[in-house]
mmCIF file with all atom_site columns, C-alpha atoms in Angstrom:
data_model
loop_
_atom_site.group_PDB
_atom_site.id
_atom_site.type_symbol
_atom_site.label_atom_id
_atom_site.label_alt_id
_atom_site.label_comp_id
_atom_site.label_asym_id
_atom_site.label_entity_id
_atom_site.label_seq_id
_atom_site.pdbx_PDB_ins_code
_atom_site.Cartn_x
_atom_site.Cartn_y
_atom_site.Cartn_z
_atom_site.occupancy
_atom_site.B_iso_or_equiv
_atom_site.pdbx_formal_charge
_atom_site.auth_seq_id
_atom_site.auth_comp_id
_atom_site.auth_asym_id
_atom_site.auth_atom_id
_atom_site.pdbx_PDB_model_num
ATOM 1   C CA . MET A 1 1   ? -34.991 4.599  -2.748  1.00 97.00 ? 1   MET A CA 1
ATOM 2   C CA . LEU A 1 2   ? -31.299 5.256  -2.212  1.00 98.00 ? 2   LEU A CA 1
ATOM 3   C CA . TYR A 1 3   ? -29.968 6.601  1.085   1.00 98.00 ? 3   TYR A CA 1
ATOM 4   C CA . VAL A 1 4   ? -26.602 8.048  2.090   1.00 98.00 ? 4   VAL A CA 1
ATOM 5   C CA . ILE A 1 5   ? -25.163 6.811  5.352   1.00 98.00 ? 5   ILE A CA 1
ATOM 6   C CA . HIS A 1 6   ? -22.292 9.007  6.507   1.00 98.00 ? 6   HIS A CA 1
ATOM 7   C CA . GLY A 1 7   ? -20.401 7.990  9.636   1.00 98.00 ? 7   GLY A CA 1
ATOM 8   C CA . GLU A 1 8   ? -17.872 10.211 11.372  1.00 98.00 ? 8   GLU A CA 1
ATOM 9   C CA . ASP A 1 9   ? -15.117 8.469  13.312  1.00 98.00 ? 9   ASP A CA 1
ATOM 10  C CA . THR A 1 10  ? -14.246 9.282  16.888  1.00 97.00 ? 10  THR A CA 1
ATOM 11  C CA . PRO A 1 11  ? -10.652 10.487 17.294  1.00 94.00 ? 11  PRO A CA 1
ATOM 12  C CA . ASN A 1 12  ? -8.061  7.710  17.555  1.00 93.00 ? 12  ASN A CA 1
ATOM 13  C CA . SER A 1 13  ? -10.540 4.976  16.623  1.00 95.00 ? 13  SER A CA 1
ATOM 14  C CA . LEU A 1 14  ? -8.281  3.039  14.240  1.00 95.00 ? 14  LEU A CA 1
ATOM 15  C CA . GLU A 1 15  ? -7.862  0.033  16.573  1.00 96.00 ? 15  GLU A CA 1
ATOM 16  C CA . LYS A 1 16  ? -11.628 -0.214 17.068  1.00 97.00 ? 16  LYS A CA 1
ATOM 17  C CA . ARG A 1 17  ? -12.143 0.167  13.322  1.00 97.00 ? 17  ARG A CA 1
ATOM 18  C CA . VAL A 1 18  ? -9.714  -2.636 12.524  1.00 96.00 ? 18  VAL A CA 1
ATOM 19  C CA . ALA A 1 19  ? -11.321 -4.940 15.116  1.00 97.00 ? 19  ALA A CA 1
ATOM 20  C CA . SER A 1 20  ? -14.875 -4.241 13.877  1.00 97.00 ? 20  SER A CA 1
ATOM 21  C CA . ARG A 1 21  ? -14.095 -4.216 10.160  1.00 97.00 ? 21  ARG A CA 1
ATOM 22  C CA . PRO A 1 22  ? -14.915 -7.874 9.340   1.00 98.00 ? 22  PRO A CA 1
ATOM 23  C CA . ALA A 1 23  ? -18.430 -7.609 10.819  1.00 98.00 ? 23  ALA A CA 1
ATOM 24  C CA . HIS A 1 24  ? -18.927 -4.172 9.230   1.00 98.00 ? 24  HIS A CA 1
ATOM 25  C CA . LEU A 1 25  ? -17.924 -5.485 5.785   1.00 98.00 ? 25  LEU A CA 1
ATOM 26  C CA . GLU A 1 26  ? -20.096 -8.573 6.150   1.00 98.00 ? 26  GLU A CA 1
ATOM 27  C CA . ARG A 1 27  ? -23.190 -6.386 6.540   1.00 97.00 ? 27  ARG A CA 1
ATOM 28  C CA . ILE A 1 28  ? -22.231 -4.271 3.537   1.00 98.00 ? 28  ILE A CA 1
ATOM 29  C CA . LYS A 1 29  ? -21.548 -7.368 1.438   1.00 98.00 ? 29  LYS A CA 1
ATOM 30  C CA . THR A 1 30  ? -25.075 -8.534 2.263   1.00 98.00 ? 30  THR A CA 1
ATOM 31  C CA . LEU A 1 31  ? -26.394 -5.299 0.725   1.00 98.00 ? 31  LEU A CA 1
ATOM 32  C CA . GLN A 1 32  ? -24.163 -5.920 -2.298  1.00 98.00 ? 32  GLN A CA 1
ATOM 33  C CA . ASN A 1 33  ? -25.354 -9.513 -2.699  1.00 98.00 ? 33  ASN A CA 1
ATOM 34  C CA . GLU A 1 34  ? -28.952 -8.295 -2.557  1.00 98.00 ? 34  GLU A CA 1
ATOM 35  C CA . GLY A 1 35  ? -28.221 -5.756 -5.337  1.00 98.00 ? 35  GLY A CA 1
ATOM 36  C CA . ARG A 1 36  ? -28.897 -2.827 -2.996  1.00 98.00 ? 36  ARG A CA 1
ATOM 37  C CA . LEU A 1 37  ? -25.409 -1.303 -2.685  1.00 98.00 ? 37  LEU A CA 1
ATOM 38  C CA . LEU A 1 38  ? -24.367 1.596  -4.917  1.00 98.00 ? 38  LEU A CA 1
ATOM 39  C CA . LEU A 1 39  ? -21.008 2.260  -3.227  1.00 97.00 ? 39  LEU A CA 1
ATOM 40  C CA . ALA A 1 40  ? -19.227 2.149  0.102   1.00 98.00 ? 40  ALA A CA 1
ATOM 41  C CA . GLY A 1 41  ? -15.853 3.156  1.480   1.00 97.00 ? 41  GLY A CA 1
ATOM 42  C CA . PRO A 1 42  ? -13.893 5.056  4.107   1.00 97.00 ? 42  PRO A CA 1
ATOM 43  C CA . TYR A 1 43  ? -12.476 8.579  4.177   1.00 97.00 ? 43  TYR A CA 1
ATOM 44  C CA . PRO A 1 44  ? -8.675  8.365  4.642   1.00 97.00 ? 44  PRO A CA 1
ATOM 45  C CA . ALA A 1 45  ? -7.370  10.878 7.194   1.00 96.00 ? 45  ALA A CA 1
ATOM 46  C CA . ILE A 1 46  ? -4.575  11.847 4.787   1.00 97.00 ? 46  ILE A CA 1
ATOM 47  C CA . ASP A 1 47  ? -4.330  12.075 0.998   1.00 97.00 ? 47  ASP A CA 1
ATOM 48  C CA . SER A 1 48  ? -3.514  8.400  0.500   1.00 96.00 ? 48  SER A CA 1
ATOM 49  C CA . SER A 1 49  ? -5.488  5.273  -0.331  1.00 92.00 ? 49  SER A CA 1
ATOM 50  C CA . ASP A 1 50  ? -3.523  3.549  2.479   1.00 94.00 ? 50  ASP A CA 1
ATOM 51  C CA . PRO A 1 51  ? -3.272  6.085  5.301   1.00 96.00 ? 51  PRO A CA 1
ATOM 52  C CA . GLY A 1 52  ? -1.498  3.677  7.663   1.00 94.00 ? 52  GLY A CA 1
ATOM 53  C CA . PRO A 1 53  ? -1.526  4.833  11.284  1.00 94.00 ? 53  PRO A CA 1
ATOM 54  C CA . ALA A 1 54  ? -3.239  8.122  10.318  1.00 95.00 ? 54  ALA A CA 1
ATOM 55  C CA . GLY A 1 55  ? -6.382  6.034  9.911   1.00 95.00 ? 55  GLY A CA 1
ATOM 56  C CA . PHE A 1 56  ? -9.727  7.268  8.694   1.00 96.00 ? 56  PHE A CA 1
ATOM 57  C CA . THR A 1 57  ? -12.148 10.045 9.529   1.00 97.00 ? 57  THR A CA 1
ATOM 58  C CA . GLY A 1 58  ? -15.367 8.258  8.608   1.00 97.00 ? 58  GLY A CA 1
ATOM 59  C CA . SER A 1 59  ? -17.192 6.280  5.957   1.00 98.00 ? 59  SER A CA 1
ATOM 60  C CA . LEU A 1 60  ? -19.811 6.633  3.240   1.00 98.00 ? 60  LEU A CA 1
ATOM 61  C CA . ILE A 1 61  ? -22.394 4.063  2.192   1.00 98.00 ? 61  ILE A CA 1
ATOM 62  C CA . ILE A 1 62  ? -25.021 4.624  -0.491  1.00 98.00 ? 62  ILE A CA 1
ATOM 63  C CA . ALA A 1 63  ? -27.567 1.843  -0.612  1.00 98.00 ? 63  ALA A CA 1
ATOM 64  C CA . GLU A 1 64  ? -31.205 1.104  -1.311  1.00 98.00 ? 64  GLU A CA 1
ATOM 65  C CA . PHE A 1 65  ? -33.672 0.725  1.558   1.00 98.00 ? 65  PHE A CA 1
ATOM 66  C CA . ILE A 1 66  ? -37.461 0.625  1.687   1.00 98.00 ? 66  ILE A CA 1
ATOM 67  C CA . SER A 1 67  ? -37.613 3.813  3.777   1.00 98.00 ? 67  SER A CA 1
ATOM 68  C CA . LEU A 1 68  ? -35.578 6.414  5.612   1.00 98.00 ? 68  LEU A CA 1
ATOM 69  C CA . GLU A 1 69  ? -36.513 4.725  8.878   1.00 98.00 ? 69  GLU A CA 1
ATOM 70  C CA . ALA A 1 70  ? -35.269 1.351  7.590   1.00 98.00 ? 70  ALA A CA 1
ATOM 71  C CA . ALA A 1 71  ? -31.974 2.957  6.544   1.00 98.00 ? 71  ALA A CA 1
ATOM 72  C CA . ARG A 1 72  ? -31.594 4.578  9.986   1.00 98.00 ? 72  ARG A CA 1
ATOM 73  C CA . ILE A 1 73  ? -32.305 1.318  11.793  1.00 98.00 ? 73  ILE A CA 1
ATOM 74  C CA . TRP A 1 74  ? -29.766 -0.494 9.601   1.00 98.00 ? 74  TRP A CA 1
ATOM 75  C CA . ALA A 1 75  ? -27.138 2.228  10.158  1.00 98.00 ? 75  ALA A CA 1
ATOM 76  C CA . GLU A 1 76  ? -27.621 2.315  13.928  1.00 97.00 ? 76  GLU A CA 1
ATOM 77  C CA . ALA A 1 77  ? -26.987 -1.454 14.099  1.00 98.00 ? 77  ALA A CA 1
ATOM 78  C CA . ASP A 1 78  ? -23.639 -1.188 12.300  1.00 97.00 ? 78  ASP A CA 1
ATOM 79  C CA . PRO A 1 79  ? -20.664 -2.693 14.161  1.00 98.00 ? 79  PRO A CA 1
ATOM 80  C CA . TYR A 1 80  ? -18.824 0.634  13.801  1.00 98.00 ? 80  TYR A CA 1
ATOM 81  C CA . VAL A 1 81  ? -21.628 2.331  15.755  1.00 97.00 ? 81  VAL A CA 1
ATOM 82  C CA . ILE A 1 82  ? -21.828 -0.412 18.376  1.00 97.00 ? 82  ILE A CA 1
ATOM 83  C CA . SER A 1 83  ? -18.043 -0.534 18.936  1.00 97.00 ? 83  SER A CA 1
ATOM 84  C CA . GLY A 1 84  ? -17.651 3.254  19.147  1.00 97.00 ? 84  GLY A CA 1
ATOM 85  C CA . VAL A 1 85  ? -15.791 3.808  15.876  1.00 98.00 ? 85  VAL A CA 1
ATOM 86  C CA . TYR A 1 86  ? -18.405 6.332  14.759  1.00 97.00 ? 86  TYR A CA 1
ATOM 87  C CA . SER A 1 87  ? -19.077 9.352  16.925  1.00 96.00 ? 87  SER A CA 1
ATOM 88  C CA . LYS A 1 88  ? -22.174 10.103 14.858  1.00 96.00 ? 88  LYS A CA 1
ATOM 89  C CA . ILE A 1 89  ? -24.021 8.967  11.772  1.00 98.00 ? 89  ILE A CA 1
ATOM 90  C CA . MET A 1 90  ? -26.171 10.840 9.301   1.00 98.00 ? 90  MET A CA 1
ATOM 91  C CA . VAL A 1 91  ? -28.738 9.167  7.061   1.00 98.00 ? 91  VAL A CA 1
ATOM 92  C CA . ARG A 1 92  ? -30.337 11.051 4.168   1.00 98.00 ? 92  ARG A CA 1
ATOM 93  C CA . PRO A 1 93  ? -32.358 10.232 1.064   1.00 98.00 ? 93  PRO A CA 1
ATOM 94  C CA . PHE A 1 94  ? -30.280 10.349 -2.129  1.00 98.00 ? 94  PHE A CA 1
ATOM 95  C CA . LYS A 1 95  ? -31.312 10.776 -5.749  1.00 97.00 ? 95  LYS A CA 1
ATOM 96  C CA . LYS A 1 96  ? -28.784 9.421  -8.233  1.00 96.00 ? 96  LYS A CA 1
ATOM 97  C CA . VAL A 1 97  ? -28.680 11.477 -11.429 1.00 97.00 ? 97  VAL A CA 1
ATOM 98  C CA . LEU A 1 98  ? -25.349 10.550 -13.093 1.00 94.00 ? 98  LEU A CA 1
ATOM 99  C CA . PRO A 1 99  ? -23.976 8.387  -14.416 1.00 92.00 ? 99  PRO A CA 1
ATOM 100 C CA . GLU A 1 100 ? -27.160 7.152  -16.015 1.00 88.00 ? 100 GLU A CA 1
#
């Protein structure tokens, strides 16, 4: 089943985000290589694909896991959680309807 992982950044976490990004992306690329990733990306803090020093307000990952608990365990081990980029994470089941 698919699950949404929504992380909300702590204020002024851009430096931590930049430092943790390689490890964060490596984990997501593993999901992609396993064919389990639907999409992933950050929320820019301003209306720009490159927000510069404004940074980001969080991230969204939609991926396949065997259970809600497995998705939560995976999310809680994310480098952005461990390094304090995220102030909180939310994990929910997701049903993809479109596009087919």
